[in-house]
Amino acid sequence: MNATAPDSAYHTDALIAEDIDAYLDRHQHKSLLRFITCGSVDDGKSTLIGRLLYDSKMIFEDQLAALEADSKKVGTQGQEIDFALLVDGLAAEREQGITIDVAYRFFATEKRKFIVADTPGHEQYTRNMVTGASTADLAVILIDARKGVLTQTRRHSYLAHLIGIRNVVLAVNKMDLVSYEQGVFDRIVANYAAFARSIGIADFSAIPISGFKGDNIASLSPHTPWYRGPTLIEHLENVPLDAEADQEQPFRLPVQWVNRPNLDFRGFAGLVASGRLKPGDAIRVLPSGRTSNVARIVTMDGDLDGAVAGQSVTLTLTGEVDCSRGDVIAAADAPSQVADQFEATIVWMAEEEMLPGRSYWLKLATQTVSATVQAPKYQVNVNTLEHLAAKTLDLNAIGVANLSTDRPIVFEPYAENRQLGGFVLIDKLTNATVAAGMLHFALRRAQNVHWQPTDVTREVRADLKNQKPAVLWFTGLSGAGKSTIANLVEKKLVRMNRHTFLLDGDNVRHGLNKDLGFTDADRVENIRRVGEVARLMTDAGVIVITAFISPFRAEREMVRRMMQPGEFIEVHIDTSLADAESRDVKGLYAKARSGALKNFTGIDSPYEAPQDPEIRIDTSAMSAEEAAELIVRRLVP
């Protein structure tokens, strides 16, 4: 196959010269296939992408923009693209690290448009491959015909299957360097098939290619007369899209917003995640479970007779139905599941390791909830697929863990519905995405354990005590004076006939938290447990006083959200490290400085001071007695 562009290439398309508007309209309504290319280093990804761009009537995004802006400038004298220069450019980008994240390329043929994600192959860039694969319909797994199935081949196949890619192409590349021998190709396919079955890939398409010479890319090669399958481009043009398969699933529409331009219209807008719907169909709004029927399917271009997966629509329902952003409109006879505890696979994407017990924002479809991840059941070695014991997950690690949300969410197992089964975790303080995950199933206890209502309410208990419950949360460095001041505050409140209870950090570790150490993960769990105890005590109408270092803002904010509005009062006992260390009545700082005491706050473990506490006590400016008096006056005016 020679290296000149096909006669029907982009720059000779007669329709461009005859009717540019018709050409653009036809191009706009082509289906779009997203796919990724994976492979070991030097397997030829850049060469293959260059060949796909060159042999498929390449359209660069800037050329398309120019067409739309000024069609008169477009004629039939397109610039010839040199294949070697194109490949050299792609290779240069990778050598310079330009595509070390994920590089996206756009091209098109007569039948379909394509976006290819060129993902880095090394293990340390696992998160980048997951990012590229998260929206892909297909994965092209490249194998060097001279090397066969390698560790990276197995890793990329596992990740592609994990992310839920349904279509896999095994592209055995560099066939020209093994003299196009069928036996080499057949052995590689057999080896890969055995591995693919072991990880759950039931089917894949194998194509012998040469990215450099163009064999079986755009046209069948005379060098492989024994191959009777489609070319790579032909396969890409005809493979079913995920959206097409999703149309056969039960109807699901995550509500993005409620559209109410006037009092006579109330519509629920969103992208159809799966299934089909028509006016009159019965639906169920989740998680509430309320039922109704579809009255209209509304778009900017008018009402539709039906909606399918992949369409953005606005639904109106019969009767008044309580429905808001984050709810899911589902088929009435086949609703989604609702739960608040799950098993999930998690891909950790942050430089800082995962802290089991820490609260993160979980975003799934249009739902945003607070979620806590438990310690991993195991971590997956993506090279060997071995399950390893792990207490946490660090950058690029993949593990399986249980997680819980602060309220029930609507979901599907990721294997059945990527939109309602895939989620991201977001750090509550920095708003950075720290992980991506795939839900497996709801835990059985989430279905069997229900909140039991009681007749005696927290308001009744508080009225009996003639007080308003509260949590005075003392935080500060070790030696700052938290316990001393907290003890004085409790004595003053008791003299005022207030019902109180003091939770002290050292005392709690003698019983409730005796199993916890002082690692960051154990500190998080320590504060979570104390927060839950404090919440129960406020339900009893008690004023709770806590004295804990509680070094992390995220956990202090987690406890604040557990309480009723206004009940959590953060008291920062603000003491410099030098002053706290000079007191050192327990000798802890001396041990930490000598290395005998690890993970000590202020020395080798961080303390995140409150940014906006309700009360700040400067111990250099007032005595413990004065501080206690100020706190009591703020609590009981």
XYZ file of C-alpha atoms in Angstrom:
637
model
C 0.000 0.000 0.000
C 1.512 3.347 -0.970
C 1.595 6.391 1.298
C -0.575 8.707 -0.771
C -3.982 9.718 0.543
C -7.041 7.879 -0.823
C -8.700 9.431 -3.884
C -11.810 10.115 -1.830
C -9.843 11.972 0.835
C -11.115 15.025 2.572
C -9.620 17.602 0.215
C -11.231 16.041 -2.871
C -14.706 15.714 -1.435
C -16.870 17.123 -4.196
C -19.625 18.086 -1.791
C -17.357 20.673 -0.175
C -17.033 22.524 -3.460
C -20.693 22.138 -4.418
C -22.489 22.841 -1.110
C -20.421 23.527 1.964
C -23.509 23.871 4.178
C -24.766 20.448 3.133
C -21.330 18.987 3.805
C -21.158 20.478 7.281
C -24.711 19.321 8.059
C -23.905 15.786 6.982
C -20.713 15.829 9.018
C -22.535 17.156 12.088
C -25.046 14.290 12.131
C -22.552 11.441 11.803
C -22.320 9.121 14.768
C -19.306 9.581 17.051
C -17.079 6.765 18.286
C -14.699 7.433 21.150
C -11.849 4.971 21.526
C -8.476 4.665 23.196
C -5.185 3.230 22.004
C -3.187 1.213 24.513
C 0.084 -0.584 24.266
C 3.544 -1.103 25.611
C 6.319 1.373 24.899
C 7.399 1.220 21.221
C 4.415 -0.885 20.189
C 3.644 1.798 17.589
C 0.770 3.848 19.012
C 1.945 7.139 17.536
C 2.503 5.502 14.166
C -0.939 3.901 14.198
C -2.678 7.147 15.143
C -0.780 8.973 12.434
C -1.857 6.362 9.908
C -5.503 6.575 11.009
C -5.459 10.352 10.661
C -3.764 10.155 7.282
C -5.776 7.348 5.738
C -9.242 8.412 6.871
C -9.903 11.754 5.215
C -8.321 13.635 8.076
C -10.129 16.681 9.431
C -8.290 18.765 11.978
C -10.414 20.798 14.334
C -8.964 24.097 13.129
C -9.734 23.203 9.508
C -13.337 22.431 10.427
C -13.614 25.736 12.277
C -12.275 27.525 9.221
C -14.887 25.831 7.045
C -17.696 26.962 9.291
C -16.337 30.511 9.534
C -15.708 31.147 5.849
C -16.843 28.506 3.373
C -15.773 30.637 0.420
C -12.134 30.044 1.248
C -12.557 26.288 0.914
C -11.952 24.750 -2.473
C -10.659 21.494 -3.832
C -6.953 22.322 -3.512
C -6.411 20.852 -0.053
C -2.879 20.625 1.271
C -1.265 17.209 0.947
C -0.387 15.803 4.363
C 2.911 13.937 4.512
C 2.496 10.743 6.562
C 6.096 10.649 7.762
C 5.958 14.247 8.991
C 2.663 13.583 10.765
C 4.032 10.538 12.598
C 7.238 12.388 13.468
C 5.140 15.150 15.011
C 3.133 12.729 17.126
C 6.280 10.934 18.277
C 7.975 14.249 19.125
C 5.035 15.211 21.315
C 5.339 12.043 23.331
C 9.136 12.391 23.661
C 8.664 15.900 25.029
C 6.014 14.713 27.495
C 3.235 16.694 25.806
C 0.884 13.704 25.775
C 1.879 12.344 29.176
C -1.630 13.124 30.359
C -4.161 12.157 27.676
C -3.955 13.499 24.109
C -7.191 13.538 22.122
C -7.243 13.431 18.285
C -10.202 14.028 16.020
C -10.727 12.511 12.584
C -13.603 11.393 10.417
C -14.564 9.129 7.554
C -17.617 9.139 5.322
C -19.553 7.023 7.839
C -18.487 8.198 11.290
C -16.579 10.718 13.385
C -13.917 9.604 15.849
C -12.160 10.870 18.943
C -9.110 8.810 19.850
C -7.508 9.144 23.279
C -3.783 8.468 23.147
C -3.112 7.294 26.696
C 0.354 6.841 28.263
C 1.365 3.253 28.807
C 3.417 3.241 32.000
C 2.029 1.989 35.303
C 2.652 5.344 37.020
C 0.120 6.908 34.624
C -2.716 4.501 35.438
C -4.969 7.425 36.386
C -4.388 8.991 32.969
C -5.468 5.853 31.160
C -8.545 5.608 33.373
C -9.383 9.213 32.485
C -9.121 8.499 28.764
C -11.020 5.226 29.007
C -13.884 6.581 31.109
C -15.797 7.871 28.053
C -14.562 5.352 25.488
C -16.714 2.913 23.508
C -13.760 0.829 22.317
C -10.137 0.031 23.126
C -7.438 -0.755 20.579
C -4.832 -2.919 22.343
C -1.597 -2.847 20.375
C 0.860 -5.742 20.461
C 4.267 -5.798 18.798
C 4.215 -8.968 16.684
C 7.868 -9.603 17.598
C 7.200 -9.489 21.364
C 3.752 -10.946 21.861
C 1.613 -10.470 24.987
C 3.494 -8.401 27.586
C 2.809 -7.220 31.139
C 1.555 -3.872 29.866
C -0.783 -5.681 27.457
C -2.379 -7.447 30.409
C -2.493 -4.257 32.478
C -4.190 -2.208 29.772
C -6.671 -4.967 29.006
C -7.560 -5.254 32.690
C -8.049 -1.499 33.024
C -10.145 -1.295 29.855
C -12.378 -4.106 31.106
C -12.511 -2.548 34.585
C -13.717 0.763 33.153
C -16.469 -1.082 31.289
C -15.295 -0.855 27.682
C -17.379 -3.413 25.804
C -15.478 -3.517 22.505
C -11.836 -4.563 22.323
C -9.654 -4.703 19.220
C -6.407 -6.656 19.425
C -4.194 -4.940 16.839
C -1.138 -7.115 16.212
C 1.213 -4.470 14.861
C 4.501 -4.578 12.929
C 3.477 -7.656 10.984
C 5.885 -6.495 8.268
C 8.780 -7.202 10.672
C 7.761 -10.866 11.020
C 7.230 -11.373 7.286
C 3.424 -11.339 7.717
C 3.507 -14.894 9.061
C 0.067 -16.205 9.960
C 1.523 -18.541 12.582
C 2.936 -15.602 14.567
C -0.435 -13.859 14.492
C -2.364 -16.996 15.479
C -0.075 -17.713 18.460
C -0.440 -14.175 19.791
C -4.229 -14.286 19.417
C -4.423 -17.639 21.214
C -2.240 -16.403 24.089
C -4.264 -13.224 24.451
C -7.579 -15.103 24.287
C -6.576 -17.278 27.255
C -5.684 -14.197 29.294
C -8.785 -12.271 28.199
C -11.076 -15.059 29.396
C -9.394 -14.999 32.808
C -10.338 -11.342 33.383
C -13.831 -11.569 31.909
C -13.320 -10.325 28.335
C -15.618 -12.703 26.492
C -15.047 -11.428 22.970
C -12.577 -9.310 21.021
C -11.611 -8.676 17.379
C -8.052 -9.432 16.251
C -6.541 -7.667 13.220
C -3.013 -8.078 11.809
C -1.662 -4.627 10.879
C 1.368 -2.562 10.051
C 0.884 0.997 11.192
C 4.009 2.110 9.356
C 3.170 0.550 5.990
C -0.606 0.782 6.285
C -1.462 -2.921 6.045
C -5.127 -3.600 6.926
C -5.677 -0.060 8.195
C -7.804 1.483 5.436
C -7.704 -1.366 2.924
C -6.959 -5.084 3.036
C -3.313 -5.909 2.510
C -2.111 -8.259 -0.235
C 0.554 -9.408 2.237
C -2.040 -11.110 4.471
C -4.237 -13.104 2.095
C -4.983 -15.471 4.986
C -6.826 -12.694 6.873
C -10.513 -12.444 5.924
C -11.760 -9.915 8.468
C -12.418 -6.172 8.152
C -9.794 -3.456 8.059
C -9.257 -1.503 11.242
C -11.095 1.568 9.916
C -13.953 -0.568 8.618
C -14.299 -2.180 12.039
C -14.259 1.228 13.743
C -16.914 2.487 11.334
C -19.321 -0.369 12.012
C -18.874 -1.380 15.648
C -22.080 -0.717 17.658
C -21.885 2.317 19.931
C -22.505 2.086 23.663
C -25.419 4.503 23.262
C -27.081 2.074 20.875
C -26.736 -0.775 23.374
C -27.914 1.485 26.201
C -31.188 2.063 24.357
C -32.185 -1.541 25.073
C -31.804 -1.082 28.852
C -34.567 0.125 31.215
C -35.241 3.863 31.048
C -33.132 6.133 33.276
C -32.917 9.940 33.270
C -30.851 11.638 36.012
C -32.536 15.002 36.567
C -30.107 17.838 35.906
C -32.400 20.737 36.614
C -36.059 21.627 37.008
C -37.211 23.944 34.216
C -40.069 26.252 35.199
C -40.189 29.361 32.978
C -43.779 30.059 34.052
C -46.461 28.779 36.412
C -48.084 26.659 33.705
C -44.969 24.651 32.862
C -42.789 22.407 35.031
C -40.270 20.228 33.220
C -37.487 17.942 34.391
C -34.412 18.180 32.173
C -31.471 15.849 31.734
C -29.552 13.449 29.514
C -31.197 10.057 28.998
C -28.712 7.558 30.432
C -30.432 4.443 29.106
C -33.620 3.084 27.602
C -36.484 4.518 25.583
C -39.502 6.584 26.560
C -42.657 7.935 24.936
C -45.561 10.083 26.144
C -47.948 8.090 28.314
C -45.279 5.754 29.733
C -45.401 5.106 33.465
C -42.362 6.347 35.408
C -41.090 6.246 38.971
C -39.156 9.122 40.591
C -36.293 7.874 42.771
C -35.345 7.811 45.573
C -38.838 8.869 46.734
C -40.574 6.114 44.729
C -43.461 8.339 43.616
C -45.082 7.316 40.321
C -46.551 9.297 37.439
C -46.829 9.244 33.641
C -45.009 11.162 30.942
C -47.132 13.976 29.531
C -44.689 15.522 27.026
C -41.108 15.151 25.795
C -39.932 18.689 25.117
C -36.881 19.995 23.209
C -35.850 23.344 21.746
C -37.056 22.091 18.356
C -40.470 21.053 19.628
C -42.079 18.010 21.239
C -40.846 14.501 20.428
C -42.759 11.270 19.977
C -40.055 9.449 21.899
C -36.646 9.786 23.566
C -33.710 7.367 23.632
C -30.367 7.026 25.416
C -27.983 9.819 24.536
C -30.648 12.508 24.012
C -31.028 15.617 26.168
C -34.722 16.259 26.797
C -37.166 17.878 29.185
C -39.998 15.730 30.526
C -43.305 16.955 31.843
C -45.328 14.615 34.042
C -49.006 14.217 34.786
C -50.067 15.662 38.138
C -47.887 17.383 40.710
C -44.805 15.257 41.408
C -42.023 16.173 43.819
C -38.841 15.861 41.749
C -35.588 17.852 41.867
C -31.968 17.835 40.729
C -30.253 14.579 41.694
C -33.424 12.497 41.446
C -33.654 9.817 38.762
C -36.726 9.290 36.589
C -36.914 5.570 35.848
C -39.238 3.078 34.206
C -42.010 2.367 36.723
C -41.842 -1.401 36.266
C -38.019 -1.627 36.339
C -36.689 1.021 38.760
C -33.056 1.525 39.748
C -31.745 0.466 43.143
C -31.494 2.834 46.107
C -28.962 2.330 48.919
C -26.408 4.083 51.107
C -23.713 1.389 51.521
C -21.786 -0.250 48.683
C -18.819 -2.271 47.564
C -16.806 -0.464 44.903
C -13.569 -0.521 42.949
C -11.625 2.691 43.501
C -8.812 4.151 41.380
C -6.911 6.637 43.533
C -5.785 9.729 41.589
C -4.346 12.078 44.222
C -0.778 12.564 45.398
C -1.980 12.298 49.011
C -2.992 8.790 50.038
C -6.589 7.858 50.763
C -7.571 8.241 54.408
C -10.148 5.603 55.389
C -12.922 7.233 57.384
C -12.418 10.697 55.869
C -15.503 12.261 54.334
C -15.381 13.125 50.613
C -17.952 14.467 48.183
C -19.216 11.666 45.945
C -20.612 12.701 42.569
C -22.622 10.110 40.643
C -24.592 11.322 37.607
C -26.372 14.445 38.934
C -26.227 13.344 42.588
C -23.749 14.819 45.068
C -23.562 13.318 48.559
C -21.083 13.000 51.396
C -19.306 9.625 51.411
C -16.870 7.788 53.643
C -14.560 5.051 52.370
C -13.472 2.203 54.627
C -10.049 0.598 54.572
C -9.573 -1.433 51.366
C -10.488 -5.098 51.352
C -7.526 -5.506 49.011
C -5.437 -3.676 46.426
C -5.022 -5.026 42.890
C -1.547 -5.452 41.438
C -2.371 -4.359 37.891
C 0.669 -6.194 36.530
C -0.086 -9.629 37.972
C -3.787 -9.113 38.959
C -2.819 -10.406 42.408
C -4.927 -9.228 45.377
C -2.702 -7.553 47.980
C -3.435 -6.574 51.573
C -3.611 -2.796 51.984
C -4.594 -0.274 54.657
C -4.928 2.616 52.234
C -4.495 3.528 48.547
C -1.850 5.841 47.122
C -1.435 7.470 43.707
C -2.508 5.194 40.800
C -3.457 2.364 43.154
C -6.603 0.326 42.461
C -8.477 -1.327 45.287
C -11.819 -2.718 46.370
C -13.449 -1.174 49.428
C -16.804 -0.553 51.076
C -18.152 2.971 51.208
C -21.174 4.624 52.762
C -23.066 7.792 51.894
C -24.863 10.187 54.213
C -28.172 9.520 52.464
C -29.504 6.948 49.999
C -28.555 7.412 46.347
C -29.970 5.987 43.123
C -27.533 3.666 41.391
C -26.943 0.733 39.058
C -23.982 -1.658 39.153
C -21.293 -0.176 36.926
C -21.220 -3.316 34.790
C -24.850 -2.614 33.830
C -24.902 1.181 33.603
C -21.767 3.319 33.494
C -23.665 6.580 34.054
C -25.376 5.408 37.257
C -22.550 3.174 38.449
C -19.496 5.361 37.968
C -18.550 8.060 40.447
C -15.766 10.426 41.447
C -14.606 11.414 44.921
C -13.797 15.066 45.594
C -11.807 16.532 48.463
C -14.172 18.764 50.431
C -11.567 21.394 51.231
C -9.657 21.695 47.944
C -12.423 20.572 45.523
C -9.816 18.419 43.781
C -10.912 15.095 42.261
C -9.051 12.435 44.244
C -10.518 9.183 42.916
C -12.741 7.525 40.362
C -14.827 4.512 41.232
C -17.209 1.847 40.021
C -20.052 0.552 42.203
C -20.455 -3.235 42.343
C -23.517 -3.767 44.518
C -25.323 -2.496 47.606
C -24.290 -4.143 50.854
C -26.974 -6.389 52.289
C -26.967 -4.515 55.586
C -27.871 -1.339 53.679
C -31.132 -3.008 52.716
C -31.838 -4.638 56.072
C -30.940 -1.878 58.554
C -33.485 0.932 58.853
C -33.744 3.980 61.098
C -36.184 3.255 63.909
C -38.314 6.298 64.779
C -38.904 7.028 68.476
C -41.712 8.971 70.145
C -39.471 10.899 72.531
C -37.656 13.476 70.404
C -34.422 15.380 70.952
C -36.520 18.524 71.506
C -38.407 16.835 74.363
C -35.152 15.728 75.992
C -33.652 19.226 75.683
C -36.795 20.817 77.159
C -36.604 18.500 80.179
C -33.083 19.791 80.809
C -34.122 23.395 80.134
C -31.202 23.935 77.763
C -30.166 23.954 74.135
C -27.820 21.111 73.177
C -24.424 22.073 71.778
C -20.961 20.720 71.020
C -18.006 22.797 72.222
C -15.219 21.361 70.074
C -11.799 22.286 71.502
C -8.930 21.884 69.028
C -5.246 22.789 69.225
C -1.747 21.434 69.571
C -0.779 19.003 72.290
C -0.002 21.091 75.367
C -2.065 24.058 74.189
C -4.346 23.838 77.227
C -7.456 22.229 75.727
C -8.151 19.800 78.570
C -7.453 22.414 81.258
C -9.798 25.000 79.756
C -12.451 22.416 78.832
C -12.494 21.170 82.442
C -12.954 24.710 83.756
C -15.779 25.332 81.252
C -17.629 22.211 82.366
C -17.346 23.158 86.067
C -18.773 26.617 85.371
C -21.669 25.171 83.353
C -22.492 22.613 86.033
C -22.673 25.422 88.616
C -25.289 26.983 86.293
C -27.307 23.690 86.440
C -26.452 22.774 82.855
C -26.280 19.099 81.865
C -22.840 18.448 80.360
C -20.389 15.723 79.425
C -16.679 16.124 78.731
C -15.092 13.855 76.107
C -11.304 14.052 76.507
C -8.902 12.697 73.911
C -6.801 10.607 76.299
C -9.805 9.246 78.181
C -11.587 8.082 75.016
C -8.479 6.166 73.926
C -8.706 4.054 77.070
C -11.961 2.472 75.908
C -13.937 3.388 72.800
C -10.827 4.066 70.695
C -8.261 1.853 72.420
C -7.737 -0.045 69.146
C -6.545 3.065 67.259
C -3.013 4.342 66.844
C -1.788 7.752 65.682
C -1.419 7.349 61.938
C -3.345 9.832 59.816
C -5.955 7.154 59.045
C -6.350 6.280 62.754
C -6.704 9.966 63.663
C -9.498 10.289 61.113
C -11.329 7.280 62.555
C -10.759 8.569 66.097
C -12.559 11.826 65.325
C -15.334 10.098 63.355
C -16.204 7.914 66.338
C -16.100 10.843 68.758
C -18.330 12.839 66.416
C -20.902 10.051 66.362
C -20.880 9.874 70.184
C -21.251 13.659 70.408
C -24.216 13.547 68.039
C -25.974 10.930 70.182
C -25.388 13.075 73.249
C -26.876 16.170 71.612
C -29.910 14.012 70.757
C -30.116 13.418 74.511
C -30.167 17.190 75.046
C -26.675 17.370 76.561
C -24.026 20.087 76.149
C -20.989 18.136 74.950
C -17.458 19.414 75.515
C -14.646 17.720 73.571
C -10.900 18.187 73.933
C -9.069 16.634 70.991
C -6.134 17.761 68.889
C -8.295 16.868 65.854
C -5.543 18.002 63.469
C -7.429 17.876 60.162
C -9.986 20.458 59.009
C -11.829 17.849 56.954
C -12.739 15.788 60.027
C -13.755 18.814 62.086
C -16.036 19.852 59.221
C -17.373 16.292 59.060
C -18.431 16.506 62.716
C -19.947 19.953 62.147
C -22.167 18.493 59.409
C -23.314 15.737 61.778
C -24.880 18.319 64.082
C -27.951 20.491 63.799
C -27.249 23.997 62.404
C -25.669 26.213 65.065
C -24.960 23.372 67.516
C -21.281 22.887 66.625
C -19.025 25.532 68.179
C -15.361 25.253 67.178
C -12.989 26.582 69.853
C -9.407 27.017 68.687
C -6.974 27.003 71.594
C -4.341 28.950 69.695
C -0.884 28.341 71.111
C 2.422 28.559 69.285
C 4.410 25.360 68.835
C 7.236 26.823 70.912
C 4.913 27.608 73.854
C 3.212 24.204 73.654
C 6.571 22.459 73.537
C 7.905 24.474 76.473
C 5.059 23.172 78.652
C 5.466 19.504 77.557
C 4.271 18.190 80.914
C 3.956 14.669 79.509
C 7.358 14.695 77.801
C 5.772 13.923 74.436
C 7.545 16.598 72.408
C 10.921 15.435 73.712
C 10.127 11.880 72.627
C 8.963 13.096 69.220
C 12.126 15.175 68.720
C 14.273 12.161 69.573
C 12.393 9.936 67.142
C 10.981 7.716 69.869
C 7.407 8.886 69.195
C 6.211 8.807 65.592
C 3.288 10.672 63.951
C 3.270 13.412 66.587
C 1.244 16.503 65.647
C 3.401 19.563 65.055
C 6.611 17.551 64.636
C 6.202 14.861 61.965
C 2.426 15.042 61.509
C 0.625 18.221 60.381
C -1.844 20.384 62.277
C -4.367 22.290 60.162
C -5.470 25.269 62.230
C -9.114 26.420 61.947
C -9.604 29.162 59.390
C -12.799 30.624 60.848
C -13.573 29.191 64.310
C -16.528 30.417 66.328
C -14.179 31.134 69.252
C -10.424 31.704 69.189
C -8.487 31.652 72.448
C -5.034 33.254 72.370
C -3.292 31.664 75.361
C -0.530 34.252 75.207
C -3.103 36.983 75.945
C -5.374 35.388 78.590
C -5.278 32.859 81.398
C -7.142 29.558 81.397
C -9.699 31.003 83.844
C -10.303 34.035 81.627
C -10.637 31.805 78.549
C -13.187 29.575 80.279
C -15.231 32.578 81.378
C -15.285 33.990 77.819
C -16.412 30.652 76.357
C -19.228 30.244 78.902
C -20.483 33.787 78.247
C -20.565 33.038 74.504
C -22.514 29.820 75.104
C -24.894 31.117 77.771
C -25.351 34.869 77.270
